[in-house]
Short mmCIF file of C-alpha atoms in Angstrom, two decimals:
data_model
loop_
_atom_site.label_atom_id
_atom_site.label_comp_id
_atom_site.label_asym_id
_atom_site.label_seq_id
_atom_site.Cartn_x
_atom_site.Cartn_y
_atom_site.Cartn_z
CA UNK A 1 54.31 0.61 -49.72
CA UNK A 2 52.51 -2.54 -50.53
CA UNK A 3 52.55 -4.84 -53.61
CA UNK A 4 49.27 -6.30 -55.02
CA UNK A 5 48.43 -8.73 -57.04
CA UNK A 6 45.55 -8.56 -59.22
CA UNK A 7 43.84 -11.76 -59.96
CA UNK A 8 41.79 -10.42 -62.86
CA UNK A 9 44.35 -9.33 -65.40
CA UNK A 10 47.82 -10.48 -63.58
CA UNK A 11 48.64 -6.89 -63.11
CA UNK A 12 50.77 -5.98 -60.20
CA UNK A 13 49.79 -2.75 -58.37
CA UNK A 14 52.45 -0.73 -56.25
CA UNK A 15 51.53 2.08 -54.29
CA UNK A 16 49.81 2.85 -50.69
CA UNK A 17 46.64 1.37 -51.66
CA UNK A 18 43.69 0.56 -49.96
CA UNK A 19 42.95 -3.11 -49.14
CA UNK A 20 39.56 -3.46 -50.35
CA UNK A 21 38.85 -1.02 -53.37
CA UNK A 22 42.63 -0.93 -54.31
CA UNK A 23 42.40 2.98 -54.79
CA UNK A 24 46.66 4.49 -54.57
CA UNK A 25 46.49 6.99 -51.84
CA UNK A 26 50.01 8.55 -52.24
CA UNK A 27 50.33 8.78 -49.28
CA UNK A 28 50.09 6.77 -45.67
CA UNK A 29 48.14 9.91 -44.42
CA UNK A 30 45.68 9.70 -46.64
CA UNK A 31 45.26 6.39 -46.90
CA UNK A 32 44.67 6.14 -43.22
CA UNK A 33 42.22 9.14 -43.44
CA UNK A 34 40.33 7.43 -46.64
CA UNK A 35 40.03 4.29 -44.49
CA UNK A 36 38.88 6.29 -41.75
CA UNK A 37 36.21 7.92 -43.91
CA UNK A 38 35.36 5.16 -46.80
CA UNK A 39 35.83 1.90 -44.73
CA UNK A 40 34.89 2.93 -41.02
CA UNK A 41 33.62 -0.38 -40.43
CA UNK A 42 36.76 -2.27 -41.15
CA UNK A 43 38.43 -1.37 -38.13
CA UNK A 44 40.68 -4.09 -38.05
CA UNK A 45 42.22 -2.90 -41.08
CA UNK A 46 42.56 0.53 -40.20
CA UNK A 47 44.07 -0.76 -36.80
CA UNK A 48 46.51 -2.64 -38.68
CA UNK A 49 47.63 -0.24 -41.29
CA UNK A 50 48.59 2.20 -38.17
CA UNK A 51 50.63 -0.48 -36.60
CA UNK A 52 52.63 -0.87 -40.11
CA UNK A 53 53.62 2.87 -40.74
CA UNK A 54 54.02 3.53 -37.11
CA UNK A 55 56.32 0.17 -37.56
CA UNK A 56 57.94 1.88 -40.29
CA UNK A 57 58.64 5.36 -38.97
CA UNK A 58 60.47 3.71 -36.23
CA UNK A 59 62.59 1.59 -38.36
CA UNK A 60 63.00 4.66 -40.34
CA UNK A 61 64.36 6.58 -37.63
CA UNK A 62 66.49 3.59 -35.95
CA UNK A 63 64.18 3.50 -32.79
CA UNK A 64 63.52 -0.09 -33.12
CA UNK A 65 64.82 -3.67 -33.60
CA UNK A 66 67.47 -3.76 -37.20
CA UNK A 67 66.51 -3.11 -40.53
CA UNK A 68 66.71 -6.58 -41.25
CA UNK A 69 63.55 -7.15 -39.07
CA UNK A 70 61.40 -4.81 -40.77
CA UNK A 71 60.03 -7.03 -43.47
CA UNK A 72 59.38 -10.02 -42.00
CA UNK A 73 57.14 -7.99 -39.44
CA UNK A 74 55.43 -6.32 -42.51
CA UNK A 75 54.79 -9.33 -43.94
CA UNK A 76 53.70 -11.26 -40.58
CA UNK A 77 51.40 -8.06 -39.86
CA UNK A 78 49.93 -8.03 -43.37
CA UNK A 79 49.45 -11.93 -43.65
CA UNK A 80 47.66 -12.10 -40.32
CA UNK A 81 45.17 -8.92 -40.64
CA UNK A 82 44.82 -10.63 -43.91
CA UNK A 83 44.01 -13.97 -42.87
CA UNK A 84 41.45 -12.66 -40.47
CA UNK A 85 39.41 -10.53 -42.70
CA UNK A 86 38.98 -12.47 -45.39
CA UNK A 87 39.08 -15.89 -43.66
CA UNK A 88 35.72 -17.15 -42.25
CA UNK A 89 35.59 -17.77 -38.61
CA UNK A 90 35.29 -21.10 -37.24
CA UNK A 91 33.65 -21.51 -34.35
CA UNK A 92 34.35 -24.81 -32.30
CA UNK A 93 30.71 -26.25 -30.62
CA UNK A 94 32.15 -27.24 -27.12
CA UNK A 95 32.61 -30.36 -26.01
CA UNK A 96 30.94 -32.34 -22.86
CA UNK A 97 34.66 -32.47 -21.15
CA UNK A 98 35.47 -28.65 -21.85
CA UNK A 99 33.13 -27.67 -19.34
CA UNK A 100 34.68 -25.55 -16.87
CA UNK A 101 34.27 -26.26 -12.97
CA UNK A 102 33.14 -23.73 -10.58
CA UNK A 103 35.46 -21.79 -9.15
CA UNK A 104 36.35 -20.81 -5.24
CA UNK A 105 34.08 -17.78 -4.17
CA UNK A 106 34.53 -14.81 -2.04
CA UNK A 107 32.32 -12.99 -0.04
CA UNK A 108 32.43 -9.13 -0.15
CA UNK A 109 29.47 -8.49 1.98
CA UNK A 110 31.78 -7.20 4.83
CA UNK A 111 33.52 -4.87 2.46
CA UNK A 112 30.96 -3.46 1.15
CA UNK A 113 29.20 -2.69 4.27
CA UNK A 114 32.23 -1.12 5.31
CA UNK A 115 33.08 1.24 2.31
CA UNK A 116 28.83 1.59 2.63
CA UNK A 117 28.14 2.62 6.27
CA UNK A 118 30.20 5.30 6.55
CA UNK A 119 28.87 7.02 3.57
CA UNK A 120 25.04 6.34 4.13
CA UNK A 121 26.25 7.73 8.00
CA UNK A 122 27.80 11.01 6.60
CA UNK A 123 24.78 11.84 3.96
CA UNK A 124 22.53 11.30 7.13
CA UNK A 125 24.53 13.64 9.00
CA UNK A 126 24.02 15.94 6.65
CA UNK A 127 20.72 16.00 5.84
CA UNK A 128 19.65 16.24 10.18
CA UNK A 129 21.54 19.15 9.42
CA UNK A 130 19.82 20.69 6.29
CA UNK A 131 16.57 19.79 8.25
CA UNK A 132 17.79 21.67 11.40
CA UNK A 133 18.56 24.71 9.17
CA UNK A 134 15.23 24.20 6.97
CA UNK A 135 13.44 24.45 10.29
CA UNK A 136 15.19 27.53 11.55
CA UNK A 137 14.26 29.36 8.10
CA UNK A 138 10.64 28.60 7.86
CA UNK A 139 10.81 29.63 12.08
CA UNK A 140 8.67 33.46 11.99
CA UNK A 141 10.35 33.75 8.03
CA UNK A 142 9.25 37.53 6.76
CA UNK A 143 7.11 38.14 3.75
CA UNK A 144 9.21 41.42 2.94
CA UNK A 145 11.88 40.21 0.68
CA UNK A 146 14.66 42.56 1.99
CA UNK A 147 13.51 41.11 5.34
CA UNK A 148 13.39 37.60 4.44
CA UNK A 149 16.99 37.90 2.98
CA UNK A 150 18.31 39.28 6.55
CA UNK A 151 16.43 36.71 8.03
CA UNK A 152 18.09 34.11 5.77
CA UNK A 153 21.54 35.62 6.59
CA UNK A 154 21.04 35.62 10.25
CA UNK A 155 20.47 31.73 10.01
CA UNK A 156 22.86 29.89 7.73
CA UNK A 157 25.67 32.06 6.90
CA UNK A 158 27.17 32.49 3.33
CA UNK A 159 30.08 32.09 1.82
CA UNK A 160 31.97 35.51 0.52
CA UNK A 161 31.84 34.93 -3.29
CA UNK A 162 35.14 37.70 -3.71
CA UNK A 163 37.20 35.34 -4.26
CA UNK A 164 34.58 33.24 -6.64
CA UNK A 165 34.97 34.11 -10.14
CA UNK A 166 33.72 30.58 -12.11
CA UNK A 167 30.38 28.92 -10.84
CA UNK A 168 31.46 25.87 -9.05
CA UNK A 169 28.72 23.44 -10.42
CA UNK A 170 28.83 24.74 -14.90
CA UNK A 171 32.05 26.34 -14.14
CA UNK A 172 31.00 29.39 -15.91
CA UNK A 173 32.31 32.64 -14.71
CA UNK A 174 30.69 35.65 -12.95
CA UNK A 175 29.74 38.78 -14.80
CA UNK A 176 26.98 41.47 -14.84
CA UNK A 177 24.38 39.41 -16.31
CA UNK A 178 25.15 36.11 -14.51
CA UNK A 179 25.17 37.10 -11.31
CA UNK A 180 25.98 35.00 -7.79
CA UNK A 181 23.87 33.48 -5.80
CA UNK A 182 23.56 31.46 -2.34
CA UNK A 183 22.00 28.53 -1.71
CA UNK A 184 19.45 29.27 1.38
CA UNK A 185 20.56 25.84 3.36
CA UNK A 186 24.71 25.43 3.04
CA UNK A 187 25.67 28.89 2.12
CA UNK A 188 27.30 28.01 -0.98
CA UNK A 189 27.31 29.85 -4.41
CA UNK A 190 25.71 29.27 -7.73
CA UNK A 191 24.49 30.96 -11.13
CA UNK A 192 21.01 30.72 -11.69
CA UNK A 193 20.67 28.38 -14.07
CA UNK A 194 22.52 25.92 -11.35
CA UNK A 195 19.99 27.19 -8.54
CA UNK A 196 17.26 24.65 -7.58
CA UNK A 197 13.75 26.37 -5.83
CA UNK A 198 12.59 24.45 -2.65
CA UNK A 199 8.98 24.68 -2.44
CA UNK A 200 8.30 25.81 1.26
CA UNK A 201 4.79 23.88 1.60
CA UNK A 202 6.37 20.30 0.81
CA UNK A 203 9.38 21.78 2.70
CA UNK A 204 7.26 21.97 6.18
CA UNK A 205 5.87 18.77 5.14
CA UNK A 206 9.02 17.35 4.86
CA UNK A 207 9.54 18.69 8.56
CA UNK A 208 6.39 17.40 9.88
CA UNK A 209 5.32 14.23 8.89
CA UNK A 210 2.18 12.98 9.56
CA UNK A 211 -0.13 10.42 8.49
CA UNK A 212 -0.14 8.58 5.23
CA UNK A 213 1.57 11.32 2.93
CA UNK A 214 1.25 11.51 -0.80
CA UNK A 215 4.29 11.43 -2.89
CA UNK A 216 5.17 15.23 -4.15
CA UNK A 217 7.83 16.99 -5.63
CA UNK A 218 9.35 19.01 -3.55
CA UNK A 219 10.92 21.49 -6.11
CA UNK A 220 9.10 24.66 -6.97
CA UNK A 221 7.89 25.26 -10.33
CA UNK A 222 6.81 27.80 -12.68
CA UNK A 223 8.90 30.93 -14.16
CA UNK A 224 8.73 33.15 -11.08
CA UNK A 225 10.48 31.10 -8.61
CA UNK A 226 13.07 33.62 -7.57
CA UNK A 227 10.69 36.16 -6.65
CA UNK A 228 8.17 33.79 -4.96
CA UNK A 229 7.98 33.79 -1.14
CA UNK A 230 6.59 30.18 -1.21
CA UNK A 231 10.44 29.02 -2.25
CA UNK A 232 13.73 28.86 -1.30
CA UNK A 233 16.65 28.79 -3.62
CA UNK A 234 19.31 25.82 -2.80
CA UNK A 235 21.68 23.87 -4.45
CA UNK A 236 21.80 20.76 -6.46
CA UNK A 237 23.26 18.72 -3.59
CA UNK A 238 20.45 20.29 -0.95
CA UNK A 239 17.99 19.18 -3.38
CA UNK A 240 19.40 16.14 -3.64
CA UNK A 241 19.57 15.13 -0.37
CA UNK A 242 16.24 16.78 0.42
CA UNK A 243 14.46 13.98 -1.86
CA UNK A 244 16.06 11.31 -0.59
CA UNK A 245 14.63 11.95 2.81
CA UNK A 246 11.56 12.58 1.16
CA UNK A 247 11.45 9.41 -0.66
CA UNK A 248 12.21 7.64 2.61
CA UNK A 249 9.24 9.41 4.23
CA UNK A 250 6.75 8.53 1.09
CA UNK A 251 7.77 4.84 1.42
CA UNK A 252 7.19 4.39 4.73
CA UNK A 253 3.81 6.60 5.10
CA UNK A 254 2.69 6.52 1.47
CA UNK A 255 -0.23 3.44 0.80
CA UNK A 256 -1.75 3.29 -2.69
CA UNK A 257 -4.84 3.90 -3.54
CA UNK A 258 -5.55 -0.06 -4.36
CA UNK A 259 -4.23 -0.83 -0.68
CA UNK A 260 -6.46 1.49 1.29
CA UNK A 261 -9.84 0.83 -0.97
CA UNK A 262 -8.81 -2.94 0.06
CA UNK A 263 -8.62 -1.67 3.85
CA UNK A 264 -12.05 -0.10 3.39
CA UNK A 265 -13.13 -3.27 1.81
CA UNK A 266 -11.87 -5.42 4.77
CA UNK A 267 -13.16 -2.92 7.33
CA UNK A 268 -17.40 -3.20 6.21
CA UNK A 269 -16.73 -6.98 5.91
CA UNK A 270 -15.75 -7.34 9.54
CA UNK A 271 -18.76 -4.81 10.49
CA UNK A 272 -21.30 -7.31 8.76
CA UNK A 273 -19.40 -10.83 9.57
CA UNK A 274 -21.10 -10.99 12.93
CA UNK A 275 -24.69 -9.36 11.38
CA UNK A 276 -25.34 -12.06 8.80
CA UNK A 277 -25.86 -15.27 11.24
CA UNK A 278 -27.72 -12.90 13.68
CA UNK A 279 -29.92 -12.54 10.81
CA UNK A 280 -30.17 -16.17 9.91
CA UNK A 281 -30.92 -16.99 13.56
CA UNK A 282 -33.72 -13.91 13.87
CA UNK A 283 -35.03 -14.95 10.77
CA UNK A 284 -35.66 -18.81 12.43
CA UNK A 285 -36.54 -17.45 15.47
CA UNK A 286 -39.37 -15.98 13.93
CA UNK A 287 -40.38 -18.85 12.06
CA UNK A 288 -39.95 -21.25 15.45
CA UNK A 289 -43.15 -18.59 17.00
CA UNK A 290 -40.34 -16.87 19.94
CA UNK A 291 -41.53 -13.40 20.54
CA UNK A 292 -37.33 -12.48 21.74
CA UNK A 293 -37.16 -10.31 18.17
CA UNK A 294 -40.04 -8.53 16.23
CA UNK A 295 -40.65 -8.48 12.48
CA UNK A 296 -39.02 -4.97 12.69
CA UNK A 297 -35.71 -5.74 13.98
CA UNK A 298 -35.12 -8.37 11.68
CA UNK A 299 -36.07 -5.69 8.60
CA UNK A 300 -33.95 -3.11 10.39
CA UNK A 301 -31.15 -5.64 10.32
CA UNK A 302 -31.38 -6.80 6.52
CA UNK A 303 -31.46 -2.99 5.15
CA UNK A 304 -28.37 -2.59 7.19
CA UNK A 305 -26.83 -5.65 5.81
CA UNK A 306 -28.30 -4.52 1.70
CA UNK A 307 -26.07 -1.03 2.60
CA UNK A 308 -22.91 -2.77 3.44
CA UNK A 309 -23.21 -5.00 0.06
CA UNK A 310 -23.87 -1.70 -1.99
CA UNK A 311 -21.29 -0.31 -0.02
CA UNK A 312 -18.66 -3.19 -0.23
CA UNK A 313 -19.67 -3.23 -4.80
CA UNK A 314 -19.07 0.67 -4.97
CA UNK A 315 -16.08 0.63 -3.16
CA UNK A 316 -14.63 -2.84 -5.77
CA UNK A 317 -16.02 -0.62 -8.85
CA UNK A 318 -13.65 2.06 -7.57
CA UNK A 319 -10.98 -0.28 -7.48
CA UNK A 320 -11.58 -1.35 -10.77
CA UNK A 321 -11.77 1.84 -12.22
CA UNK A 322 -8.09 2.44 -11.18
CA UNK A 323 -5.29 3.38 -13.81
CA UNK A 324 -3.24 1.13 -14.40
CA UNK A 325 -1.04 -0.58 -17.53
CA UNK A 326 -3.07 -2.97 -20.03
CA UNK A 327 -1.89 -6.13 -19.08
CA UNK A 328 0.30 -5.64 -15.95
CA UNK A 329 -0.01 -7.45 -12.38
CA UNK A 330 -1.57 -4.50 -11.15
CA UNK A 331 -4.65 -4.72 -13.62
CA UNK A 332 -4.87 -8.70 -12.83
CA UNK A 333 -5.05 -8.03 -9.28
CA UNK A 334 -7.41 -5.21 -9.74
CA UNK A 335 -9.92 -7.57 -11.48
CA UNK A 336 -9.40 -10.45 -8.97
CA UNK A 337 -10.46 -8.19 -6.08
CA UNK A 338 -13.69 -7.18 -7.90
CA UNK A 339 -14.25 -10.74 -8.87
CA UNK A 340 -14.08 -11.55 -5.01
CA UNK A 341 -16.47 -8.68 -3.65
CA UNK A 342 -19.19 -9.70 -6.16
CA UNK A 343 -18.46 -13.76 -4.73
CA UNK A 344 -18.78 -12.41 -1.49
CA UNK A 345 -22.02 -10.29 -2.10
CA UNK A 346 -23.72 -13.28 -3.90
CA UNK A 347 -22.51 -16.18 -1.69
CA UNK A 348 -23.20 -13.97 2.08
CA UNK A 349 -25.38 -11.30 1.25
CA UNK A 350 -27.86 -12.22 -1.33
CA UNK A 351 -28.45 -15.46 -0.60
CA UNK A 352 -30.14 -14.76 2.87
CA UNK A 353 -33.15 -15.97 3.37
CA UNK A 354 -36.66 -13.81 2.82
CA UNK A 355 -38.34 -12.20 5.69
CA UNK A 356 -41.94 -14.21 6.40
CA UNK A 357 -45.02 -12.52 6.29
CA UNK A 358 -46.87 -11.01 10.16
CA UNK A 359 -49.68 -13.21 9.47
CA UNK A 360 -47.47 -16.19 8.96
CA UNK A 361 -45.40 -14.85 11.84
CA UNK A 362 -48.54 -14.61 14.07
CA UNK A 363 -49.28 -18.29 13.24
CA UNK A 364 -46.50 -19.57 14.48
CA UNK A 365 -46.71 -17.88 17.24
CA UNK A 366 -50.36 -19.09 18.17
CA UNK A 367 -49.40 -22.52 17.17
CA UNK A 368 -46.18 -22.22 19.60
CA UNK A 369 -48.51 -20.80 22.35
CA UNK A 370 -51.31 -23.80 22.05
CA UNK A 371 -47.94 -26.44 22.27
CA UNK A 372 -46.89 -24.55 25.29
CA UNK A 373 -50.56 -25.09 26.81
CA UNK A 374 -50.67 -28.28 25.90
CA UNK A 375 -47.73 -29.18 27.14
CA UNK A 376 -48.37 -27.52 30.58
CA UNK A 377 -51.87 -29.40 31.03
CA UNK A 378 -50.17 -32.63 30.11
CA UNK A 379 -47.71 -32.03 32.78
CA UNK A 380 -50.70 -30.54 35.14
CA UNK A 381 -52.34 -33.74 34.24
CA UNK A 382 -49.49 -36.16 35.13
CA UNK A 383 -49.17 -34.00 38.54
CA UNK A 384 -52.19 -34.35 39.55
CA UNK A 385 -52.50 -38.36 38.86
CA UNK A 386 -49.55 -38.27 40.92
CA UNK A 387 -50.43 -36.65 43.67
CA UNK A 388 -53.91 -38.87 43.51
CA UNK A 389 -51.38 -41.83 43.80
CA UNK A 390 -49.60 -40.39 46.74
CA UNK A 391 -52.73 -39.65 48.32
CA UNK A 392 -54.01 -42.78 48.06
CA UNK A 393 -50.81 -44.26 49.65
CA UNK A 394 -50.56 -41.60 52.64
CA UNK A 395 -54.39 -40.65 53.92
CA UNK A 396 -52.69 -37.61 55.72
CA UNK A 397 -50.93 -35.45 52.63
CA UNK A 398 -53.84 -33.00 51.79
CA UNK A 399 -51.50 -29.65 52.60
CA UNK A 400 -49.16 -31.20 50.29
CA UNK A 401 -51.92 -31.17 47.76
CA UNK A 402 -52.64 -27.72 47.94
CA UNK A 403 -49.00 -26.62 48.00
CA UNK A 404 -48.28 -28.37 44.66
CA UNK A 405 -51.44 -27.08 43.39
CA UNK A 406 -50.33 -23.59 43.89
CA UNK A 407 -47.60 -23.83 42.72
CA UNK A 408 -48.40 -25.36 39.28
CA UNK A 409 -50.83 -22.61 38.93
CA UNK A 410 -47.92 -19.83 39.15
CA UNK A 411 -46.21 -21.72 36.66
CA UNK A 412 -49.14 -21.68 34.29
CA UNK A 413 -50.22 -17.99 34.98
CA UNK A 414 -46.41 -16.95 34.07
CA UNK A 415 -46.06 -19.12 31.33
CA UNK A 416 -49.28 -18.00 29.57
CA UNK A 417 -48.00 -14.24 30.45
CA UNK A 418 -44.14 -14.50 28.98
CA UNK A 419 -45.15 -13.02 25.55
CA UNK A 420 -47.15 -9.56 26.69
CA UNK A 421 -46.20 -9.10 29.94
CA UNK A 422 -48.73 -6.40 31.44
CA UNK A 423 -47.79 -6.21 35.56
CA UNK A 424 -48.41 -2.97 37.63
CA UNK A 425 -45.94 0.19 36.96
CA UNK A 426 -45.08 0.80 40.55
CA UNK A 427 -43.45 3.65 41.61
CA UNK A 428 -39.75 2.96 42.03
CA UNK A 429 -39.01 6.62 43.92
CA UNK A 430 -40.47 5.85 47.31
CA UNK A 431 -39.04 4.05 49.73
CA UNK A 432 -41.20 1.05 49.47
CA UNK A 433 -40.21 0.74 45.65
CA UNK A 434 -39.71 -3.13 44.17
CA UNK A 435 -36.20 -3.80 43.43
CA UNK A 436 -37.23 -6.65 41.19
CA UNK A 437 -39.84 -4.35 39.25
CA UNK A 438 -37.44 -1.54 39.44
CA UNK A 439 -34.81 -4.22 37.81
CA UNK A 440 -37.58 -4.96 35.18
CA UNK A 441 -37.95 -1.57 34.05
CA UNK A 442 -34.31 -1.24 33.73
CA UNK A 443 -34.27 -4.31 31.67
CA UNK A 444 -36.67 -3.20 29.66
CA UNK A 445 -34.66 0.25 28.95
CA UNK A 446 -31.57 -1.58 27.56
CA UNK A 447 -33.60 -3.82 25.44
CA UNK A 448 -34.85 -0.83 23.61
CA UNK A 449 -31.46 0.90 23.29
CA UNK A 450 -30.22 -2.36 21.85
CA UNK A 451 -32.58 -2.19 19.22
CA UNK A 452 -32.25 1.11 18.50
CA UNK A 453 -28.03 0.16 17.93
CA UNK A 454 -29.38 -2.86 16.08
CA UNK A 455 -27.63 -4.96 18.47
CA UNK A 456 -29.61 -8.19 18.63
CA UNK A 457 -27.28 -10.81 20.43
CA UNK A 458 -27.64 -7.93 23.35
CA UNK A 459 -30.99 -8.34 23.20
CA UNK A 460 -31.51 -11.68 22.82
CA UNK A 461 -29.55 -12.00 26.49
CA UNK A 462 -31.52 -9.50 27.93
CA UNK A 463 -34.92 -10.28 26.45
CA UNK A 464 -34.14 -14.22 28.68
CA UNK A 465 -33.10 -12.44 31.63
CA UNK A 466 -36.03 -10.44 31.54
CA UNK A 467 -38.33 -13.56 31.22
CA UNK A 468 -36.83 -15.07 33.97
CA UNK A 469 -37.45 -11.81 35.76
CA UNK A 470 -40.61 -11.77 35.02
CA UNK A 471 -41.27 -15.52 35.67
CA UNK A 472 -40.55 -14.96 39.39
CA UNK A 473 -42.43 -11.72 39.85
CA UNK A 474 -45.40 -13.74 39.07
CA UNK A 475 -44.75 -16.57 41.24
CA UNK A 476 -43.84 -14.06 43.93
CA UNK A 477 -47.51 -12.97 43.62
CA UNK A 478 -49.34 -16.31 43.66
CA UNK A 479 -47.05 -17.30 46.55
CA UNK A 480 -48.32 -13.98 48.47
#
């Protein structure tokens, strides 16, 4: 019961009536069931008008405190859902002092490791032992189907489903047209619609891992699964346990595309890092008149360099042609690595300087030639002044005239001879063969492999060694 006030006309209402369109119910069940339905969002009131009639019915029934007590807790229950749903709330901004100090801390680290361990221990027991069985079933597996079965049998056993009449994972039971099944791995038994399909490719994958694998899913697909020889039929919990070792397999194999077009990336730059200041010092070589490298190696090493910058900007186009979300990390770092292959083509690659023309080559070379005569009369010159000193200061030196005479004249006839060398081909079989031309012709076979592998700092060693090889030969033949 509940008396109500009406502000409008002064009218007092009696009745079980609702607290906010004042409709008389009759009765409390149906005013709790129009709350329920009309006013679902007031729960407080619908909280509190259960807590009066199941007040009531006690009182009613002497379960509770005396009669006497009955409407003061009506009226303390009424004024209080009252006051809060039609007072406004007050909320109190907190004050500087109020603010609460931090508290002592525990550390549950050890616990959880313990509760943690022995379950990551037992699901990795079990799946070595799902792998052991996998591996035994794929081992010489039939492609008959009654033979497969037997074979199936033979390896894990299953469990007698006699005594099975509800499917353990829907809990639906057995009959003609759901029929039992076995899971191929545990034994265990399952309807169909609970039976999971194992697809026996990503299955021997699973079992032999190797190389950087691509993540898959293992689970067969498509309607015929039952019937296909490609899968096995296991349970949920196989399954489930099956992709977690996948998963652990894919992370520790699996590298994104983005990470091994970077590798390939990295791998032409440190094939070309050592080319480009070989090229630079050919390319001054050349202009300095040294005969060590030819107008053709230094061509032969520039078109290799040109296909390792087309190379390095197809393989940062393919990076940037990559899916990924509009305006994710991914896409930024996408766009940074491009950005850095094209710095890296324009700052190394492109600005190397131009090969010079054979006629400006061959000038430099005769120019380089007339310094080197020059400079050996000059020094022929001072000798001899020299020696016209010393003669004139010992009467007796004239053999040591002629000595130095020949032997400035060996230095001049291999000098003028370093850049086409032209001595005898002697034959190196008999048994009176040179062992310094035989060493020469040797020499001379590695410096044309080396250009052939366009490896110039090889031949810029043995192109010296075979000057100074040469350089003796000839004063071995003055001196004789």
């Amino acid at each position: 019961m509940a008396n109500q006030l009406d502000d409008s006309d002064g009218e007092i209402l009696e009745g079980f009536l609702c607290p906010i369109c004042k409709d008389d119910l009759k009765t409390p069940e149906r005013l709790t069931n129009h709350v329920e339905t009309q006013h679902s969002e007031e729960q407080d009131i619908l909280k509190s008008l259960k807590e009066i009639f199941g007040i009531a019915k006690k009182k009613i029934l002497n379960l509770d405190e005396p009669s006497g007590d009955l409407s003061r807790n009506l009226e303390s229950n009424l004024s209080l859902k009252a006051s809060s749903l039609f007072s406004t709330k007050r909320f109190r901004e907190p004050s500087e002092e109020s603010v609460q100090e931090v508290g002592v801390d525990c550390d549950h680290t050890a616990y959880f490791k313990a509760v943690r361990n022995p379950r990551l221990e037992r699901y990795a027991t079990e799946t070595n032992k799902l792998i052991i069985r996998l591996h035994k079933l794929l081992t010489d597996r039939p492609r008959d189907p009654i033979q497969r079965k037997m074979h199936e049998q033979e390896r894990v056993p299953w469990l007698d489903g006699k005594s099975v009449k509800l499917c353990p994972s829907c809990a639906k039971s057995f009959h003609l047209t759901r029929r039992q099944h076995h899971c191929r791995l545990c034994g265990s038994i399952m309807c169909h619609m609970c039976s999971r399909f194992l697809d026996v490719n990503a299955a021997e994958c699973l079992l032999n891992p190797s190389g950087e694998s691509t993540p898959t899913n293992i689970e067969a697909q498509g309607p015929d699964r039952d019937t296909d020889p490609n899968s096995l039929r296991i349970c949920e919990h196989c399954l489930h346990l099956l992709e977690n070792r996948k998963e652990m397999q894919d992370r520790a194999t699996f590298r994104p595309m983005i990470t091994r077009l970077y590798d390939r990336i990295q791998e032409l730059k440190r094939e070309i890092n050592p080319d480009i200041p070989m090229y630079r010092k050919m390319v001054d070589s050349l202009y300095e008149g040294d005969s060590i490298f030819t107008l053709a190696d230094v061509s032969a090493l520039r078109s290799k360099i040109g296909r390792v910058a087309e190379q390095v900007d197809n393989v940062s186009k393919g990076i940037l042609a990559l899916p990924t979300p509009q305006g994710s990390r991914a896409e930024a770092l996408k766009k940074a690595l491009r950005l850095a292959c094209v710095a890296y083509i324009k700052d190394e690659m492109l600005s190397l300087p131009q090969l010079p023309l054979q006629e400006e080559i061959e000038r430099h070379q005769r120019k380089r030639r007339e310094e080197t005569e020059m400079r050996i009369e000059r020094e022929r010159r001072l000798a001899a002044e020299a020696l016209e000193r010393y003669e004139q200061q010992n009467p007796t030196g004239s053999g040591v005239q002629a000595d130095l005479g020949a032997r400035s004249a060996a230095t001049g006839s291999a000098v003028k001879s370093l850049d086409n060398w032209s001595g005898y081909r002697a034959d190196t079989s008999g048994p009176n063969a040179d062992p310094l031309v035989e060493q020469i012709n040797i020499i001379k076979g590695y410096i044309k492999q080396a250009r052939l592998a366009l490896r110039f700092e090889e031949v810029a060693t043995l192109e010296m060694n075979l000057r100074e090889l040469q350089q003796e030969f000839y004063q071995r033949q003055q001196n004789t």
